[in-house]
Amino acid sequence: MNFVAIDSFEGLPEPKGIDADSDYTSHFHEQQFLCSKSQFLDNLRSAALDITKVKTIKGWFNETLDISVAETHGITKISVAWIDCDLYESTVPVLNFLSERISVGSVIIFDDWRCYRNHPDYGEQLAVREWLEKNPEIELRELFSFGWNGIAFTVTSCGTTISK
């Protein structure tokens, strides 16, 4: 299995729009979680991971997640997606990118599901609800929760069939 890490490596973008509604940003701020690509790779090496199996794609999600990136990097099917976007605006392009690449059994993990005070009209929860409304063939089933803010789902339907 190969792994693809897509990140700006510049930290978070400035929270704006729904991500800064009434000046509430769930304590997120521009450049928070900044980690350079070289530091990220050093972290993988320190954990004794085989970095030859890791591809990195640098850029903001709304600028990099498109068909050309998928073709260039051979991203056709996604078994597991760890979505650590923090913000609604960052989550939307990631979900759109996943739409054509998930299959029944894919696991989608949201690291920041309960941010924004666990309010369903903000952050990752809002992005997922809108994505599912736009893609009614996609169905998710909760797999497990972790920490105070994370959740994992399995894809139970996405317009493809599975053999039983």
mmCIF file of N, CA and C in Angstrom, residues 4 16 20 26 29 110 133:
data_model
loop_
_atom_site.group_PDB
_atom_site.id
_atom_site.type_symbol
_atom_site.label_atom_id
_atom_site.label_comp_id
_atom_site.label_asym_id
_atom_site.label_seq_id
_atom_site.Cartn_x
_atom_site.Cartn_y
_atom_site.Cartn_z
ATOM 1 N N VAL A 4 -0.334 8.835 0.462
ATOM 2 C CA VAL A 4 -0.206 10.155 -0.138
ATOM 3 C C VAL A 4 -0.535 11.177 0.940
ATOM 4 N N LYS A 16 -11.988 32.211 7.576
ATOM 5 C CA LYS A 16 -12.883 33.270 7.117
ATOM 6 C C LYS A 16 -14.206 32.656 6.722
ATOM 7 N N ALA A 20 -15.225 31.615 10.479
ATOM 8 C CA ALA A 20 -15.004 32.712 11.418
ATOM 9 C C ALA A 20 -16.318 33.425 11.712
ATOM 10 N N SER A 26 -13.197 28.622 16.623
ATOM 11 C CA SER A 26 -12.861 27.404 17.360
ATOM 12 C C SER A 26 -11.376 27.390 17.733
ATOM 13 N N HIS A 29 -6.268 29.492 13.915
ATOM 14 C CA HIS A 29 -5.723 30.742 13.381
ATOM 15 C C HIS A 29 -4.731 30.454 12.260
ATOM 16 N N PHE A 110 -12.157 11.633 10.248
ATOM 17 C CA PHE A 110 -12.158 13.081 10.450
ATOM 18 C C PHE A 110 -11.533 13.386 11.804
ATOM 19 N N GLU A 133 -25.495 15.446 0.776
ATOM 20 C CA GLU A 133 -26.703 15.946 0.104
ATOM 21 C C GLU A 133 -26.467 16.070 -1.400
#
